[in-house]
Amino acid sequence: MNNRVGLIAVKVGMTQLFDDNGVQVPVTVLKVEPCAVVALRSKETDGYNAVQLGTKESKEKHVNKPQLGYFKTVNSKNYGILKEFRVTDSQAYKIGDLYDVTYFEAGQFIDATGVSVGKGFAGAIKRHGFGGLRATHGVSVTHRCHGSTGNRTLPGKVFKNKRMAGHMGDKRVTTLNLKVHSVDKEKGVILVVGAVPGAKNGTVYVRDAIKKV
């Protein structure tokens, strides 16, 4: 863990660029509005060090009462999105500081966290990549079945976390070691090489890559 926070961004979508050699580079466009430091967490009072950022200033009528009371307590503007980033020393930050797209630079690696696209109820083959049963030799109707799920009397149940059909997607996903292609300060966007989890207009949290040497 380093002492740098991250940014709160919105996924605009994907596009493509071409480098000097004419090679196509798929990129994800992340829109970043200025993120303000709303509150600080310290190990002495909260048990951990973190910096809380807020973005997308909202009108008072669009904020519920508990959040409105919190913003008045910390003497902050009303923000639609709040996010805490763990740091080693939160006292190095000041409440009210603003961070924009220039916080990151081209060529560095980042980790992006978002909620994956929900795909509803899916079978085991689509959800987990199972191969399915055989196409012939006695298999009838159940070609896309997931097969056996357990034994008989012992244990007499299906174990938890058994890979079966169910709700697919709509989960918190973090993609590691994504490279920043470029940063456009005027438009307030970050171009990231590759795919970033989440649907269009979804909220994405971006911070320095923690596993990149």
Short mmCIF file of C-alpha atoms in Angstrom, two decimals:
data_model
loop_
_atom_site.label_atom_id
_atom_site.label_comp_id
_atom_site.label_asym_id
_atom_site.label_seq_id
_atom_site.Cartn_x
_atom_site.Cartn_y
_atom_site.Cartn_z
CA MET A 1 0.00 0.00 0.00
CA ASN A 2 1.31 3.43 -0.92
CA ASN A 3 0.19 6.84 0.20
CA ARG A 4 -1.62 7.79 -3.02
CA VAL A 5 -5.39 7.82 -3.28
CA GLY A 6 -7.37 6.94 -6.38
CA LEU A 7 -10.01 8.66 -8.49
CA ILE A 8 -13.72 8.16 -9.04
CA ALA A 9 -14.53 7.87 -12.74
CA VAL A 10 -17.44 7.06 -15.04
CA LYS A 11 -17.04 4.55 -17.84
CA VAL A 12 -17.97 6.25 -21.12
CA GLY A 13 -17.32 3.27 -23.37
CA MET A 14 -14.64 1.75 -25.57
CA THR A 15 -12.98 2.93 -28.76
CA GLN A 16 -9.79 2.31 -30.70
CA LEU A 17 -6.59 4.20 -31.42
CA PHE A 18 -3.64 3.57 -33.68
CA ASP A 19 -0.01 3.86 -32.65
CA ASP A 20 2.87 5.14 -34.76
CA ASN A 21 3.25 1.72 -36.41
CA GLY A 22 -0.41 1.55 -37.38
CA VAL A 23 -1.24 -1.10 -34.77
CA GLN A 24 -4.77 -0.94 -33.43
CA VAL A 25 -5.01 -0.30 -29.67
CA PRO A 26 -8.38 -0.89 -27.93
CA VAL A 27 -8.94 1.61 -25.13
CA THR A 28 -11.59 2.36 -22.53
CA VAL A 29 -12.60 5.98 -21.99
CA LEU A 30 -13.02 7.00 -18.34
CA LYS A 31 -14.56 10.38 -17.55
CA VAL A 32 -13.19 11.93 -14.34
CA GLU A 33 -14.74 14.90 -12.59
CA PRO A 34 -12.72 16.65 -9.87
CA CYS A 35 -12.65 14.56 -6.70
CA ALA A 36 -12.60 16.46 -3.40
CA VAL A 37 -11.27 15.23 -0.07
CA VAL A 38 -14.33 15.02 2.19
CA ALA A 39 -12.98 13.32 5.32
CA LEU A 40 -9.88 11.67 6.75
CA ARG A 41 -9.70 8.39 8.66
CA SER A 42 -6.85 7.83 11.10
CA LYS A 43 -5.69 4.73 12.89
CA GLU A 44 -6.00 6.44 16.25
CA THR A 45 -9.71 7.30 15.91
CA ASP A 46 -11.02 4.90 13.25
CA GLY A 47 -8.61 1.97 13.38
CA TYR A 48 -7.31 2.47 9.84
CA ASN A 49 -5.87 5.16 7.60
CA ALA A 50 -7.96 6.26 4.65
CA VAL A 51 -9.01 9.28 2.63
CA GLN A 52 -12.64 9.76 1.64
CA LEU A 53 -13.23 11.40 -1.73
CA GLY A 54 -16.46 12.82 -3.12
CA THR A 55 -17.52 13.75 -6.62
CA LYS A 56 -20.63 14.81 -8.57
CA GLU A 57 -21.93 17.65 -6.44
CA SER A 58 -25.68 17.23 -5.85
CA LYS A 59 -28.53 19.49 -4.87
CA GLU A 60 -29.81 19.21 -1.33
CA LYS A 61 -33.17 17.80 -2.48
CA HIS A 62 -31.38 14.89 -4.15
CA VAL A 63 -29.56 13.83 -0.96
CA ASN A 64 -31.25 11.72 1.72
CA LYS A 65 -31.36 12.95 5.32
CA PRO A 66 -28.64 10.69 6.80
CA GLN A 67 -26.17 11.72 4.08
CA LEU A 68 -27.20 15.36 4.42
CA GLY A 69 -26.49 15.21 8.13
CA TYR A 70 -23.11 13.61 7.46
CA PHE A 71 -22.10 16.31 4.99
CA LYS A 72 -23.08 19.00 7.51
CA THR A 73 -21.07 17.23 10.21
CA VAL A 74 -17.90 17.16 8.12
CA ASN A 75 -18.65 20.65 6.77
CA SER A 76 -18.60 19.50 3.17
CA LYS A 77 -20.58 20.03 -0.02
CA ASN A 78 -23.22 17.48 -1.00
CA TYR A 79 -21.71 14.79 -3.23
CA GLY A 80 -23.51 12.03 -5.08
CA ILE A 81 -20.65 9.52 -4.88
CA LEU A 82 -18.30 8.88 -1.96
CA LYS A 83 -15.37 6.48 -1.88
CA GLU A 84 -12.66 5.72 0.68
CA PHE A 85 -9.13 4.88 -0.40
CA ARG A 86 -6.75 3.23 2.05
CA VAL A 87 -3.41 5.02 2.48
CA THR A 88 -0.43 4.68 4.78
CA ASP A 89 -0.70 8.21 6.18
CA SER A 90 -3.99 10.08 5.91
CA GLN A 91 -2.58 13.16 7.66
CA ALA A 92 -0.65 13.99 4.51
CA TYR A 93 -3.94 15.10 2.92
CA LYS A 94 -6.09 18.13 3.59
CA ILE A 95 -9.88 18.34 3.51
CA GLY A 96 -11.04 20.26 0.46
CA ASP A 97 -8.13 19.31 -1.81
CA LEU A 98 -9.15 18.54 -5.40
CA TYR A 99 -7.74 15.86 -7.70
CA ASP A 100 -8.43 15.55 -11.42
CA VAL A 101 -7.21 13.43 -14.35
CA THR A 102 -3.70 14.84 -14.08
CA TYR A 103 -3.30 12.71 -10.95
CA PHE A 104 -2.37 9.89 -13.34
CA GLU A 105 0.05 10.01 -16.24
CA ALA A 106 0.47 8.15 -19.51
CA GLY A 107 2.43 4.92 -19.28
CA GLN A 108 1.69 4.07 -15.66
CA PHE A 109 -0.28 1.02 -14.54
CA ILE A 110 -3.54 1.17 -12.60
CA ASP A 111 -6.17 -1.09 -11.05
CA ALA A 112 -9.81 -0.47 -12.00
CA THR A 113 -12.75 -1.61 -9.86
CA GLY A 114 -16.34 -1.67 -11.06
CA VAL A 115 -19.54 -3.73 -11.10
CA SER A 116 -19.58 -6.20 -13.98
CA VAL A 117 -22.44 -6.25 -16.48
CA GLY A 118 -25.36 -8.32 -15.20
CA LYS A 119 -26.40 -11.15 -17.51
CA GLY A 120 -29.30 -12.56 -15.51
CA PHE A 121 -29.83 -16.29 -14.95
CA ALA A 122 -27.31 -18.37 -16.92
CA GLY A 123 -26.58 -22.06 -17.24
CA ALA A 124 -23.41 -23.74 -16.01
CA ILE A 125 -21.80 -23.81 -19.47
CA LYS A 126 -22.16 -20.08 -20.09
CA ARG A 127 -21.55 -19.11 -16.47
CA HIS A 128 -18.53 -21.30 -15.69
CA GLY A 129 -17.32 -22.48 -19.09
CA PHE A 130 -18.25 -26.15 -18.66
CA GLY A 131 -17.80 -28.42 -21.65
CA GLY A 132 -21.21 -30.07 -21.37
CA LEU A 133 -22.08 -33.75 -21.80
CA ARG A 134 -21.39 -35.88 -24.85
CA ALA A 135 -23.33 -35.33 -28.03
CA THR A 136 -23.99 -39.06 -28.56
CA HIS A 137 -23.71 -42.44 -26.80
CA GLY A 138 -26.79 -42.33 -24.64
CA VAL A 139 -26.95 -38.62 -23.84
CA SER A 140 -30.38 -37.33 -24.74
CA VAL A 141 -31.82 -33.84 -24.24
CA THR A 142 -29.29 -32.96 -21.49
CA HIS A 143 -26.29 -32.03 -23.64
CA ARG A 144 -25.78 -28.72 -21.81
CA CYS A 145 -26.26 -30.20 -18.34
CA HIS A 146 -23.65 -29.54 -15.64
CA GLY A 147 -23.53 -33.21 -14.63
CA SER A 148 -23.53 -34.67 -11.13
CA THR A 149 -23.79 -32.28 -8.19
CA GLY A 150 -23.07 -34.67 -5.31
CA ASN A 151 -23.35 -38.17 -3.82
CA ARG A 152 -26.29 -40.12 -2.36
CA THR A 153 -26.67 -40.80 1.35
CA LEU A 154 -23.28 -39.35 2.14
CA PRO A 155 -23.08 -36.41 2.30
CA GLY A 156 -26.71 -36.25 1.25
CA LYS A 157 -26.49 -32.62 0.17
CA VAL A 158 -24.92 -30.30 -2.36
CA PHE A 159 -21.85 -28.56 -0.98
CA LYS A 160 -21.74 -24.79 -0.86
CA ASN A 161 -19.98 -22.97 -3.70
CA LYS A 162 -20.74 -25.83 -6.10
CA ARG A 163 -20.53 -24.40 -9.60
CA MET A 164 -24.04 -24.57 -10.96
CA ALA A 165 -26.51 -22.46 -12.93
CA GLY A 166 -27.45 -19.15 -11.39
CA HIS A 167 -27.16 -15.37 -11.48
CA MET A 168 -24.28 -14.31 -13.72
CA GLY A 169 -22.47 -10.98 -13.55
CA ASP A 170 -23.45 -7.91 -11.51
CA LYS A 171 -20.52 -8.43 -9.15
CA ARG A 172 -17.70 -6.23 -7.94
CA VAL A 173 -14.69 -6.91 -10.18
CA THR A 174 -11.16 -5.50 -10.08
CA THR A 175 -8.96 -5.66 -13.17
CA LEU A 176 -5.26 -5.39 -12.34
CA ASN A 177 -2.33 -3.82 -14.16
CA LEU A 178 -4.12 -1.79 -16.82
CA LYS A 179 -1.89 0.63 -18.69
CA VAL A 180 -2.82 4.30 -19.05
CA HIS A 181 -2.55 5.13 -22.74
CA SER A 182 -3.04 8.88 -22.40
CA VAL A 183 -4.68 11.59 -20.31
CA ASP A 184 -6.75 14.43 -21.79
CA LYS A 185 -6.94 17.26 -19.26
CA GLU A 186 -9.24 19.47 -21.37
CA LYS A 187 -11.89 16.75 -21.77
CA GLY A 188 -11.23 15.27 -18.35
CA VAL A 189 -10.82 11.70 -19.59
CA ILE A 190 -8.35 8.88 -19.11
CA LEU A 191 -7.75 6.41 -21.92
CA VAL A 192 -6.93 2.96 -20.54
CA VAL A 193 -5.60 0.15 -22.70
CA GLY A 194 -7.95 -2.84 -22.61
CA ALA A 195 -11.33 -3.46 -21.02
CA VAL A 196 -12.50 -2.00 -17.72
CA PRO A 197 -15.23 -3.81 -15.74
CA GLY A 198 -18.70 -2.32 -15.76
CA ALA A 199 -21.40 -1.11 -18.10
CA LYS A 200 -21.54 2.26 -19.84
CA ASN A 201 -22.12 5.14 -17.42
CA GLY A 202 -21.09 2.85 -14.56
CA THR A 203 -18.93 4.10 -11.69
CA VAL A 204 -15.30 2.92 -11.74
CA TYR A 205 -12.70 3.39 -9.01
CA VAL A 206 -9.16 3.81 -10.30
CA ARG A 207 -5.94 3.74 -8.31
CA ASP A 208 -2.25 2.85 -8.69
CA ALA A 209 -1.52 -0.80 -9.48
CA ILE A 210 -0.58 -2.58 -6.26
CA LYS A 211 0.97 -5.69 -7.80
CA LYS A 212 3.00 -4.09 -10.57
CA VAL A 213 6.72 -4.04 -9.87
#
